[in-house]
Structure formats: structure tokens, C-alpha cells
Coordinates of C-alpha atoms and ligand atoms in Angstrom, one line a residue:
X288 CA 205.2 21.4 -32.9
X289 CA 202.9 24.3 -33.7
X290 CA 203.0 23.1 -37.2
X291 CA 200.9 20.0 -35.8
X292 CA 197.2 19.6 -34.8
X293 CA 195.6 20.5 -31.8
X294 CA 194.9 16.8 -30.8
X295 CA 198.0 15.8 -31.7
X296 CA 199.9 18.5 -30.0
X297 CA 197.2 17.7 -26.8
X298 CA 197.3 13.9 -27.2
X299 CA 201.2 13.6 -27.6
X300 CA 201.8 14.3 -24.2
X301 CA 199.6 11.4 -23.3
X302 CA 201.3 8.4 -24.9
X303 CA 199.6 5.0 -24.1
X304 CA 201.4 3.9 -20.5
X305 CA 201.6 0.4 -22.3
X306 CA 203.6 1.3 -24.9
X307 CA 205.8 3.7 -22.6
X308 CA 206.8 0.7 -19.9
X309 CA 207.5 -1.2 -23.0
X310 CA 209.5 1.2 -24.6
X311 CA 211.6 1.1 -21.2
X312 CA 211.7 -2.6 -21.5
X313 CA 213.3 -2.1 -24.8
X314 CA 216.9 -4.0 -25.8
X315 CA 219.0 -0.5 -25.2
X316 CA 217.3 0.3 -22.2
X317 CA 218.0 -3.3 -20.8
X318 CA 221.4 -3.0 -21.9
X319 CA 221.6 0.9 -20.3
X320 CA 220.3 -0.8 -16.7
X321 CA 223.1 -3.4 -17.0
X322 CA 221.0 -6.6 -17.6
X323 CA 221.1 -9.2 -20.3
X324 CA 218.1 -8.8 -22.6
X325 CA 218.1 -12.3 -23.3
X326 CA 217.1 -12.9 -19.4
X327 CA 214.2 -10.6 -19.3
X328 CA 211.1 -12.2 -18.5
X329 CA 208.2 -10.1 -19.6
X330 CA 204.9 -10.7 -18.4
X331 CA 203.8 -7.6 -20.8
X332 CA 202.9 -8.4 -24.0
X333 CA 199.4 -8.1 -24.7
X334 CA 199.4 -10.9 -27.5
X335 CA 198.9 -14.5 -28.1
X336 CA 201.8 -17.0 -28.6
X337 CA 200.1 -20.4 -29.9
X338 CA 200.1 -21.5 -33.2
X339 CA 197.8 -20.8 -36.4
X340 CA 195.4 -23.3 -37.7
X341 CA 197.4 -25.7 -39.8
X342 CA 194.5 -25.7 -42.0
X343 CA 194.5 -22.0 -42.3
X344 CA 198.3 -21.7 -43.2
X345 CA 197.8 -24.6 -45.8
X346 CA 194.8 -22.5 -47.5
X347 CA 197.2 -18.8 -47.6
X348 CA 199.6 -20.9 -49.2
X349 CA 197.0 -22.2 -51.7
X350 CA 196.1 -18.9 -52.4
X351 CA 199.6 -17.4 -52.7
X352 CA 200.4 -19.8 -55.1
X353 CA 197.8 -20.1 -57.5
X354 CA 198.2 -17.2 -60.2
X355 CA 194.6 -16.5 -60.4
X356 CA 193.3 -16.3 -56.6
X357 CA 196.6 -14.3 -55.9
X358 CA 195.1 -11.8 -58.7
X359 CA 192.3 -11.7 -56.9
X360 CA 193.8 -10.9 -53.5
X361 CA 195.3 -7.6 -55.1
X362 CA 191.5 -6.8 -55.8
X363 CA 190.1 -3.9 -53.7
X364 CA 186.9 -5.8 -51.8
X365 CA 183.8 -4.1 -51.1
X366 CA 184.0 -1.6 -48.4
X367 CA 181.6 -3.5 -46.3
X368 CA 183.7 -6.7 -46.6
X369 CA 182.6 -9.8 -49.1
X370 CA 179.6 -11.1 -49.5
X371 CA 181.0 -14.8 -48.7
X372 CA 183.4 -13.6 -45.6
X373 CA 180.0 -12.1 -44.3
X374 CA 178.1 -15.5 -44.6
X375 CA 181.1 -17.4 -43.1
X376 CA 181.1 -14.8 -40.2
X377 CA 177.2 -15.1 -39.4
X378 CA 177.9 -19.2 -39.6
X379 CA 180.6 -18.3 -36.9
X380 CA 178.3 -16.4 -34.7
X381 CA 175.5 -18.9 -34.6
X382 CA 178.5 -22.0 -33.8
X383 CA 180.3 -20.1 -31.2
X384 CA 177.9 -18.0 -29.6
X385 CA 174.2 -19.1 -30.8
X386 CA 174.0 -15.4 -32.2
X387 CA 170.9 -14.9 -34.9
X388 CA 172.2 -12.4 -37.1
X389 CA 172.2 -12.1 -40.9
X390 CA 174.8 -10.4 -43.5
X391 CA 173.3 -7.0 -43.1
X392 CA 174.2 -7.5 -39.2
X393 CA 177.4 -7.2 -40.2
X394 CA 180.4 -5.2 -41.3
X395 CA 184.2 -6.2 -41.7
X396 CA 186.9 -4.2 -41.2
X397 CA 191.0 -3.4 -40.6
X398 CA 191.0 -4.4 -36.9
X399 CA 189.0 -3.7 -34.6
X400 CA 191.2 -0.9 -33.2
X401 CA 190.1 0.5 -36.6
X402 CA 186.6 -0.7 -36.1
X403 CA 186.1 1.3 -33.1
X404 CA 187.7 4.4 -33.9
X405 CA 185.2 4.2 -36.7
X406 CA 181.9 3.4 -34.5
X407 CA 183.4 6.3 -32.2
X408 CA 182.7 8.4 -35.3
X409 CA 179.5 6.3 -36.3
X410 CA 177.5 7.3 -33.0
X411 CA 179.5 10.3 -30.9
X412 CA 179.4 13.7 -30.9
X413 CA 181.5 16.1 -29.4
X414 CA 180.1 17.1 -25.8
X415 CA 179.2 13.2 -25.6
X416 CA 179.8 10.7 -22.9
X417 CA 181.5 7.4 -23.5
X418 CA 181.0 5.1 -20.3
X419 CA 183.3 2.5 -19.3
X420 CA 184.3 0.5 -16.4
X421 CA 187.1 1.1 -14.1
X422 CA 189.6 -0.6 -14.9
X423 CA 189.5 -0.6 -18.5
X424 CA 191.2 -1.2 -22.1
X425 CA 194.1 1.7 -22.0
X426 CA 193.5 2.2 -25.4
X427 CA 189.8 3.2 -25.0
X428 CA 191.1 6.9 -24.1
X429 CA 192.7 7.8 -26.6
X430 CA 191.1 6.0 -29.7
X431 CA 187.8 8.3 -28.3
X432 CA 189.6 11.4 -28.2
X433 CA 191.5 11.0 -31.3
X434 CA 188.2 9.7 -33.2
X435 CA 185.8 12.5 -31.6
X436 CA 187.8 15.5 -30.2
X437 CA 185.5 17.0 -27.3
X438 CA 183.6 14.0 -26.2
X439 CA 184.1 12.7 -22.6
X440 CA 184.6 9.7 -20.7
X441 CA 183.3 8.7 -17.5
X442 CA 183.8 5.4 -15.5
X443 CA 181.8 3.2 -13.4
X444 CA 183.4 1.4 -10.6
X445 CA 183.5 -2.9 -11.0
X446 CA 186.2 -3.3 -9.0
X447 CA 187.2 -3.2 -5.3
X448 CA 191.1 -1.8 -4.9
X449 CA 190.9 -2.9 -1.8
X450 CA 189.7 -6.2 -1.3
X451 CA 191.0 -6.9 -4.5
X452 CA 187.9 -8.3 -5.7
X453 CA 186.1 -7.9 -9.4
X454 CA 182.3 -7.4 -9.4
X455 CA 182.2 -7.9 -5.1
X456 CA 178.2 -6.6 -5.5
X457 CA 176.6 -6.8 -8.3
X458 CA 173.7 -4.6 -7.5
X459 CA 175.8 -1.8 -6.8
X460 CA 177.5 -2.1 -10.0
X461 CA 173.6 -1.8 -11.6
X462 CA 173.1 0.9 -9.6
X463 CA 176.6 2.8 -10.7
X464 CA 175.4 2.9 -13.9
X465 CA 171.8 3.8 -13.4
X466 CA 173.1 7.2 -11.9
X467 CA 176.0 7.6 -14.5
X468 CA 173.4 7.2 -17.0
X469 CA 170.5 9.4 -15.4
X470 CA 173.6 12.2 -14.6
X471 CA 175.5 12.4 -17.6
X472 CA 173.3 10.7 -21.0
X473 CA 176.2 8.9 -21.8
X474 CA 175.7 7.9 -25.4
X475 CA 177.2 4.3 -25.1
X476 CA 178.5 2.1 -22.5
X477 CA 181.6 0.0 -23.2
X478 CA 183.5 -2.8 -21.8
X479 CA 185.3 -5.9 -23.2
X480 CA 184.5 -9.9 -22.3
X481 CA 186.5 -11.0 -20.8
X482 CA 187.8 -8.0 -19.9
X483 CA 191.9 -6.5 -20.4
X484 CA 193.4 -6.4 -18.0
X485 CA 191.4 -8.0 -15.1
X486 CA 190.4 -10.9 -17.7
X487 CA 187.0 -11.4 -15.9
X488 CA 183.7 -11.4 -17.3
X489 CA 180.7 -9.3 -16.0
X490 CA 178.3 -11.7 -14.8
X491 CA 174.3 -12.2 -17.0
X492 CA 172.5 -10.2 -14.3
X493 CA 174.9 -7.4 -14.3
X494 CA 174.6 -7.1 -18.2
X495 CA 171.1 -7.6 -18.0
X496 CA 170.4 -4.4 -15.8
X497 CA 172.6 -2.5 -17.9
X498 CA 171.2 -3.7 -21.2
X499 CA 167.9 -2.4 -19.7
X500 CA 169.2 0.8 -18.2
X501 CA 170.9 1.8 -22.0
X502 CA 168.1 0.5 -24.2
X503 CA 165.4 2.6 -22.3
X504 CA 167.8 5.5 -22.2
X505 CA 167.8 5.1 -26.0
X506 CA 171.9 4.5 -25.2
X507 CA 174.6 1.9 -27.1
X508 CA 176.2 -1.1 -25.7
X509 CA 179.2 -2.1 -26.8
X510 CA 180.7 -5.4 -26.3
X511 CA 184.3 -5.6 -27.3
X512 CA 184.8 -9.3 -27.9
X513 CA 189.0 -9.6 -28.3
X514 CA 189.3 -12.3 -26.2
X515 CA 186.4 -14.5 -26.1
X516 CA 187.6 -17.6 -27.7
X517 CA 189.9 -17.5 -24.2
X518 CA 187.1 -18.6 -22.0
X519 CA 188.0 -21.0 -18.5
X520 CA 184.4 -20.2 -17.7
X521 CA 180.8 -20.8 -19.3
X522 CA 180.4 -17.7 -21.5
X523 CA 177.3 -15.5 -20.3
X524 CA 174.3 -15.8 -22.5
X525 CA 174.7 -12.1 -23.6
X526 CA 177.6 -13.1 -25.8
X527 CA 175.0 -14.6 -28.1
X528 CA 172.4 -12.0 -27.5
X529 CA 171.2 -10.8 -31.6
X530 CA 171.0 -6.7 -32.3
X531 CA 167.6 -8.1 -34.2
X532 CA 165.7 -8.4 -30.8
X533 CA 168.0 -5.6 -29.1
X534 CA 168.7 -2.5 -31.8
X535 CA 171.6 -1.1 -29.3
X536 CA 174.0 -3.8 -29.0
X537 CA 177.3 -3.8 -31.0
X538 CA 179.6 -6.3 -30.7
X539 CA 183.2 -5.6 -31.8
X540 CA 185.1 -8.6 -33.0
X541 CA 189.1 -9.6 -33.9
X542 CA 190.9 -11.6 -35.3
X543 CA 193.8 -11.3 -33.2
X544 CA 193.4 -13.7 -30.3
X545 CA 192.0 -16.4 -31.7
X546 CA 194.2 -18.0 -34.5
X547 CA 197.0 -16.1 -33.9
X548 CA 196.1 -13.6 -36.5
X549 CA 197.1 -10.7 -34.2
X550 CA 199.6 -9.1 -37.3
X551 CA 197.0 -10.3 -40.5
X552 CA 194.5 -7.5 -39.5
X553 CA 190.8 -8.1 -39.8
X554 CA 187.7 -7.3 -37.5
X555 CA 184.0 -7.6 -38.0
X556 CA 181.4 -5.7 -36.0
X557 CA 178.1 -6.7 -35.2
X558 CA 175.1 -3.9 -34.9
X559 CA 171.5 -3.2 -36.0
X560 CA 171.2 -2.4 -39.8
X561 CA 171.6 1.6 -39.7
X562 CA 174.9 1.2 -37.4
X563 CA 176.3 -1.2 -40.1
X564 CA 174.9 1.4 -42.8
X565 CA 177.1 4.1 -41.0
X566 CA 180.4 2.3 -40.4
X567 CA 180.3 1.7 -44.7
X568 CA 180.3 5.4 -45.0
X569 CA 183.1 6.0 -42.6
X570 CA 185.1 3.0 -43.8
X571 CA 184.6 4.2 -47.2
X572 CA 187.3 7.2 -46.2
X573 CA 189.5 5.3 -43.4
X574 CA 190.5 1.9 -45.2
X575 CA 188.2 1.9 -48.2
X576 CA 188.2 -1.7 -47.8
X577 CA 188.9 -4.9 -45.6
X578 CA 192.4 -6.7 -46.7
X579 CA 191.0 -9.5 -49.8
X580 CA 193.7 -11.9 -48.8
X581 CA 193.0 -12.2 -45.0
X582 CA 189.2 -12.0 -46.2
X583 CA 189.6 -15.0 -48.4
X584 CA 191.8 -17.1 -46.5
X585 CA 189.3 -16.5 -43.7
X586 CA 186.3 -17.3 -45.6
X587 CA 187.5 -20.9 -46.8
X588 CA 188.9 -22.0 -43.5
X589 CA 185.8 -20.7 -41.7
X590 CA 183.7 -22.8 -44.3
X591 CA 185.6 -25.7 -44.1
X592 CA 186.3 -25.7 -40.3
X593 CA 183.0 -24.9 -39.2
X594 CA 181.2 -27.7 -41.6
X595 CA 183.6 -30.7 -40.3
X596 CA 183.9 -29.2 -36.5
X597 CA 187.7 -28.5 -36.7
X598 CA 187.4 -24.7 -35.6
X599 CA 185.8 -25.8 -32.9
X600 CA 188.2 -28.6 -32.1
X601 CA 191.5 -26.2 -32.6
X602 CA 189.8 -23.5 -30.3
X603 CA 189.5 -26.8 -27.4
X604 CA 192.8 -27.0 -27.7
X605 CA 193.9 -23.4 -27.4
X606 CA 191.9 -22.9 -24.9
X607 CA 193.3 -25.2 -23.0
X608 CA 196.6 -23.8 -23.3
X609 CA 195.6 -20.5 -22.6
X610 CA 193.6 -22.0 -19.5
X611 CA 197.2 -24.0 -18.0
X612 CA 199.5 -21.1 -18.5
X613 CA 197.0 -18.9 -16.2
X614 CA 196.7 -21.7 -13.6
X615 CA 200.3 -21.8 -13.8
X616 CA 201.2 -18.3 -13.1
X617 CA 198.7 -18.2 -10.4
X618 CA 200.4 -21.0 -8.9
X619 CA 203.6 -18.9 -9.0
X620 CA 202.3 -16.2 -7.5
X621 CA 201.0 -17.8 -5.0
X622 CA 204.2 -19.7 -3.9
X623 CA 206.6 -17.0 -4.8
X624 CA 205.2 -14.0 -4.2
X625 CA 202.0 -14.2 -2.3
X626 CA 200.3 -11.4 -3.2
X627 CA 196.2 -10.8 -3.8
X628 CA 195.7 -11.9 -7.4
X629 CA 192.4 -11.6 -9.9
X630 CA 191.1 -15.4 -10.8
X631 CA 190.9 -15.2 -15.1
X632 CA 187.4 -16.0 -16.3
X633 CA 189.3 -16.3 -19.5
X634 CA 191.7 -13.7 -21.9
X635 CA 195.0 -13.1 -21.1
X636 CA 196.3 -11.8 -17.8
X637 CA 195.7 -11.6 -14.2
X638 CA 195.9 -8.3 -12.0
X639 CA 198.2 -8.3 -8.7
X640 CA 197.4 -5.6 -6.0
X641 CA 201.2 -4.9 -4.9
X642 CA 199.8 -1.9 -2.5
X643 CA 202.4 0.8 -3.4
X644 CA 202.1 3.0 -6.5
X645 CA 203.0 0.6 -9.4
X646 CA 204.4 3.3 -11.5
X647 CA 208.1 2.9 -8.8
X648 CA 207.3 -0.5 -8.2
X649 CA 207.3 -1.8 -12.1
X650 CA 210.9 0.1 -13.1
X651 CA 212.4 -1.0 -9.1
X652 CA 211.3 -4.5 -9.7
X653 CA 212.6 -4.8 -13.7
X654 CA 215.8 -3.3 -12.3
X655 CA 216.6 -5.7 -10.1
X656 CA 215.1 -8.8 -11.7
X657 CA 214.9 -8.5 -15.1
X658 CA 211.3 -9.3 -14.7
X659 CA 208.6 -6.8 -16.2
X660 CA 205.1 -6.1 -15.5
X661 CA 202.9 -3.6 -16.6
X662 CA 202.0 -0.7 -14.2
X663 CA 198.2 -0.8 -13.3
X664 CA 197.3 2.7 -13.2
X665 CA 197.0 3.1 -17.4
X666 CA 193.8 0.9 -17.0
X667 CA 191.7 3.3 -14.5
X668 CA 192.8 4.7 -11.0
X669 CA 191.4 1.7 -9.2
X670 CA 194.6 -0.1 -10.3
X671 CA 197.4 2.4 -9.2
X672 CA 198.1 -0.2 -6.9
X673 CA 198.4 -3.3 -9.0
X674 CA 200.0 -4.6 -11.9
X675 CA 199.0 -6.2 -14.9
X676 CA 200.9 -9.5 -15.5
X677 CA 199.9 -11.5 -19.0
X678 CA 200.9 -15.0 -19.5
X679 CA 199.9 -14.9 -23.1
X680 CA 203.3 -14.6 -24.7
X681 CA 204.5 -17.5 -22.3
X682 CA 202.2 -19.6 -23.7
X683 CA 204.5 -21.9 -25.9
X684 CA 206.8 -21.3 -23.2
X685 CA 205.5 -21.9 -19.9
X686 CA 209.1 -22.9 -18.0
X687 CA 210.0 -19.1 -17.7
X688 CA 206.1 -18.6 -15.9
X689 CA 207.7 -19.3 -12.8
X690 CA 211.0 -18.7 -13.2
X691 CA 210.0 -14.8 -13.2
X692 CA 207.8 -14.9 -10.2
X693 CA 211.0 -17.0 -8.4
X694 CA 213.0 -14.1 -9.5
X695 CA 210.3 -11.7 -8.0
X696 CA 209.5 -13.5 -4.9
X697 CA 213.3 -13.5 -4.0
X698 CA 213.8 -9.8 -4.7
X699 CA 210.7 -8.7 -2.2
X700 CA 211.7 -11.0 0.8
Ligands
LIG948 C1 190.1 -5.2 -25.2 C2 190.9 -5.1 -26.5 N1 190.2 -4.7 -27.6 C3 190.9 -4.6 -28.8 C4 192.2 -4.8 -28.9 C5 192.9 -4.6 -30.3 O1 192.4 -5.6 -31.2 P1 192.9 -5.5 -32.7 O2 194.2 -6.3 -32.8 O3 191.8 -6.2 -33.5 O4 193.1 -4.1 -33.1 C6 192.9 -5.3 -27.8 C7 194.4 -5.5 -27.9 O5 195.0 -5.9 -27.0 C8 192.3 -5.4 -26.6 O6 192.9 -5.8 -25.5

């Protein structure tokens, strides 16, 4: 252990609470409790289930099978990403978000768990103050101490443990981070639409005092973008808002969530010309390049689909899968259980106050039901009491929604 870096020997005792409740819902651990892994019902997975754009799988397979463009694909790229990928990726902007950006807007990368270890580096210091909301990400913490050792984070309060409610006043929510920022200078403020785990989205006026409060504090804001193409609501007009009128917004975008591309890594970020001109330098050390196949696979499907309005189409209809596997589980909840539930915006999961510390209540109730949710408490304190449950992976598979809340409901009457 001594042998090992300070961080690492700091941070190592800090595993990510996701992956540790997972870990217990592993196949040995199942076995160990004396259930049938084949039963478990796990509403833990923070992934999507729907299928890829036919299109998309036709064009890897065009690629993978002609000689010259697989060649190609074993090509390094150019650390920024290629020059066609970032055309396609401003076209996307403007079609899904009305965003006025140009190629040196942007930057690809590896994912954007990469992506924003890298920007951590881009614009932190040690000593500086990342500000996010409470609850947040469970990734955020760690990715910010790993990338800059010695910086902080601080939280501002969106969310009301007790009445269960996101956003209940929005003023005080502007007012939160008026003093965070006058108090502590935080160098950026972060938070994800919609959001993991609540899945709701901050409303325009909130964003709009805090755009104000960061730009005239000469501050970042970050907009981590994972799940918008899950949307059950009108997206906010910041998602299109263009780092060429405001310099501090950066927008950190996947491609995870939206095509099922969760395990072919890619990202793209979105910033003002000298952030861009900083994530180069860093990515020139951390991946040295984007992956060329994903890039090119990416490139012709986006510049295809976008042209004859199939992206748009396939995204309809994923959406709308996404939009009846969270009605259904809130149904279930409802009936079954009958405890106070977040309403998704959009993303992937809802939040469920369960009013007892969820870090007994998750193993207790997996014990005895073979039903797992994730403890709240990893995402900020104002979720020790709640549990995040994610219909995502029960998309294509939306019979065993209910089932597990049954199984639940039963077990707590
Ligand atoms: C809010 C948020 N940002 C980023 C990520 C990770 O994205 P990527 O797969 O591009 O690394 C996740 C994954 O669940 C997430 O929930």
C-alpha cells in the first residue's frame, strides 16, 4: 500500500457507493444470500437498454468490411477529433438544440467521464472550489479529486428531503448560489440535465440567475448533457444557449444514452475557443486521440440521419420508450408500494424517500426480495433517506417493472 500514491491510498477507501451496492448485487453474493440470480430484479443499472440505430450498425459493418476504411480506422485521428466528425457534431447541435456553434467550439473525446476529468484539469487549481447541487452525479467526487488533488467541493441545496420535492423555490435556489459563490469563488458550477439521479431538469429562470451570478463572478458553467435526448418535458432554452454569446458555458456531451453507444466510447465538449484550446493540450497526454472507428461511423450516420430526418425520428421513438417505462414504474410505485416519488423530466431514474437510512434498507430489502435499488446517500446527504431506482435497463423489458415493486410492496406491508 505505501508503495502506492497518496490519492490513491486516500481515494481507495472511498470507492464509488454505486459500484459497491452493485458489487453486493453480484452473482456470488446472490448465491451467498441464498437467492436465485436469475430472479433479481435490479432497478440499478445506470445504462440504457434500447436498441442502436439500424442505420448506424449497417454503416460499422460497412466500414469493418471494406479493406480500405478499416485501414483507416487503425489510423490515430487528430487529438482534437476529425475535422468531418466536428462539422457533423455542430450540424447536431443546431437540429437538436438550436445551438450556434462552429468547429472551433468544439472538442471530441474518449467519454465524457474522460472529458471531464480533463476540463477538471483544463480550469482547476488546487485550493479551488467546484460547485454542485445536492444531490448530484456520484462520480463528480471523485473524478475532481483524482483529476485536481486539493481542490474542494461544495453543494448547493435543489432539493427538499422532506417534502420530497425538486426545486420547491426557485428563488432560494438563486439565492443558494449567490452566497456559495460570494463565500467561497467557486471556479465552476456543475450539474447535469436532466439530472442523475433525480432525473429532473432545473427550470430557465433558475439557470438564468445562475448563468448571471458565474459570468459576473468571472466563474464556469458546466452543463453535463448525458441524458438529454431522454426528455418527457420541453427542454429549457439554455440547452441551446452558444458559448459565442456566453464565454463560460461548457457543455459536456456522450454518446452513451442516446444510441445505445454506452460501451463504443466517444464524447464531445462544447466551450469558448481557449477552453477547447486547453482540453487539446491535455488530451494530447490522456488519450492522444478520439477512437477513428466510433468517429467515423458517427460522422456518416450523423450526415445521413440528420439530412433525411431519421435521427430525429429514431430519437421519437426512444424517447418514447424511455418516457412509458418511467410512467410505468411510477405506476408501480404507486400501487405497490406507496411511497413519495420524484416525477422524471426525462433521463433515467426516479428517487423514492423511504425515510430510514437507505444504506440498511437497500441490503434488508434485496435480502428478502431479490429486488435492488441503489442507496441514496452516494448522491449528496439530502438523499440518505431515498433510493435511486432506474428503469433504464428494463426498458426492452418492461414486465419485470412491476413485478419488482409487487415484490417490494409485499415485503413492507
Ligand atoms: C450525469 C452523468 N454524466 C456522465 C456519465 C458518464 O458518461 P460516459 O459514458 O460518456 O462516460 C454518466 C453515467 O452514468 C452520468 O450519469
Amino acid at each position: 500500500m505505501e508503495r502506492l500514491s497518496g490519492i490513491i491510498r486516500e481515494q481507495i477507501k472511498k470507492p464509488s457507493p454505486i459500484r459497491q451496492i452493485m458489487k453486493m448485487a453480484a452473482r456470488e453474493n446472490i448465491l451467498a444470500m441464498g437467492l436465485d440470480p436469475d430472479d433479481v430484479i435490479s432497478y440499478g443499472g445506470g445504462w440504457v437498454n434500447h436498441p442502436a440505430p439500424p442505420r448506424l450498425i449497417e454503416i460499422y459493418s460497412e466500414i469493418i468490411n471494406d479493406p480500405e476504411a478499416f485501414h483507416t480506422t487503425g489510423g490515430y485521428s487528430p487529438t482534437p477529433g476529425m475535422p468531418p466528425m466536428k462539422d457533423a457534431l455542430c450540424k447536431l447541435e443546431g437540429t437538436l438544440a438550436g445551438q450556434d456553434i462552429g468547429p472551433e467550439n468544439i472538442i471530441v473525446g474518449q467519454s465524457s467521464t474522460q472529458t471531464t476529468h480533463d476540463l477538471f484539469v483544463s480550469i482547476m487549481d488546487p485550493g479551488d472550489t467546484l460547485l454542485i447541487p445536492d444531490p448530484s452525479y456520484a462520480n463528480y467526487p471523485g473524478q475532481l479529486s483524482f483529476a485536481v488533488p486539493g481542490a474542494k467541493l461544495a453543494r448547493f441545496p435543489v432539493f427538499d428531503p422532506e417534502s420530497w420535492e425538486f426545486a420547491p423555490d426557485t428563488d432560494a435556489i438563486i439565492e443558494s448560489v449567490k452566497t456559495a459563490v460570494s463565500e467561497l469563488g467557486p471556479k465552476a458550477v456543475l450539474f447535469p440535465a436532466p439530472d442523475n439521479p433525480t432525473s429532473k431538469v432545473l427550470p430557465q429562470e433558475v439557470v438564468e440567475g445562475i448563468a448571471d451570478i458565474t459570468e459576473d463572478a468571472g466563474a464556469f458553467l458546466i452543463f453535463d448533457m448525458a441524458y438529454r435526448t431522454q426528455m418527457f418535458v420541453d427542454p429549457p432554452a439554455y440547452y441551446g444557449w452558444s458559448p459565442r454569446e456566453r464565454e463560460n458555458l461548457i457543455y459536456l456531451h456522450s454518446n452513451s444514452k442516446w444510441g445505445r453507444g454506452l460501451g463504443r466510447r466517444l464524447a464531445w465538449l462544447v466551450a469558448s475557443n481557449d477552453v477547447i484550446d486547453a482540453m487539446e493540450r491535455i488530451q494530447q497526454c490522456t488519450i492522444l486521440c478520439p477512437d477513428t472507428l466510433h468517429q467515423m461511423a458517427m460522422t456518416s450516420y450523423l450526415e445521413e440521419s440528420i439530412e433525411d430526418g431519421s435521427l430525429v425520428n429514431y430519437l421519437r421513438e426512444v424517447n418514447e420508450m424511455y418516457r412509458t417505462a418511467a410512467r410505468m414504474t411510477l405506476q408501480a410505485i404507486d400501487e405497490h408500494i406507496g411511497y413519495p416519488r420524484t416525477d422524471p423530466d426525462g433521463g433515467l431514474y426516479t428517487v423514492m424517500k423511504v425515510s430510514t437510512d437507505a444504506d440498511e434498507f437497500v441490503p434488508e430489502v434485496l435480502k428478502n426480495t431479490g429486488v435492488l435499488f441503489i442507496p441514496g446517500g452516494g448522491f449528496g446527504p439530502a438523499l440518505k433517506e431515498g433510493v435511486r431506482i432506474s428503469y433504464g435497463p428494463l426498458v426492452s423489458s418492461l414486465e419485470r417493472i412491476e413485478e419488482g415493486m409487487e415484490r417490494v410492496g409485499k415485503h413492507l406491508a
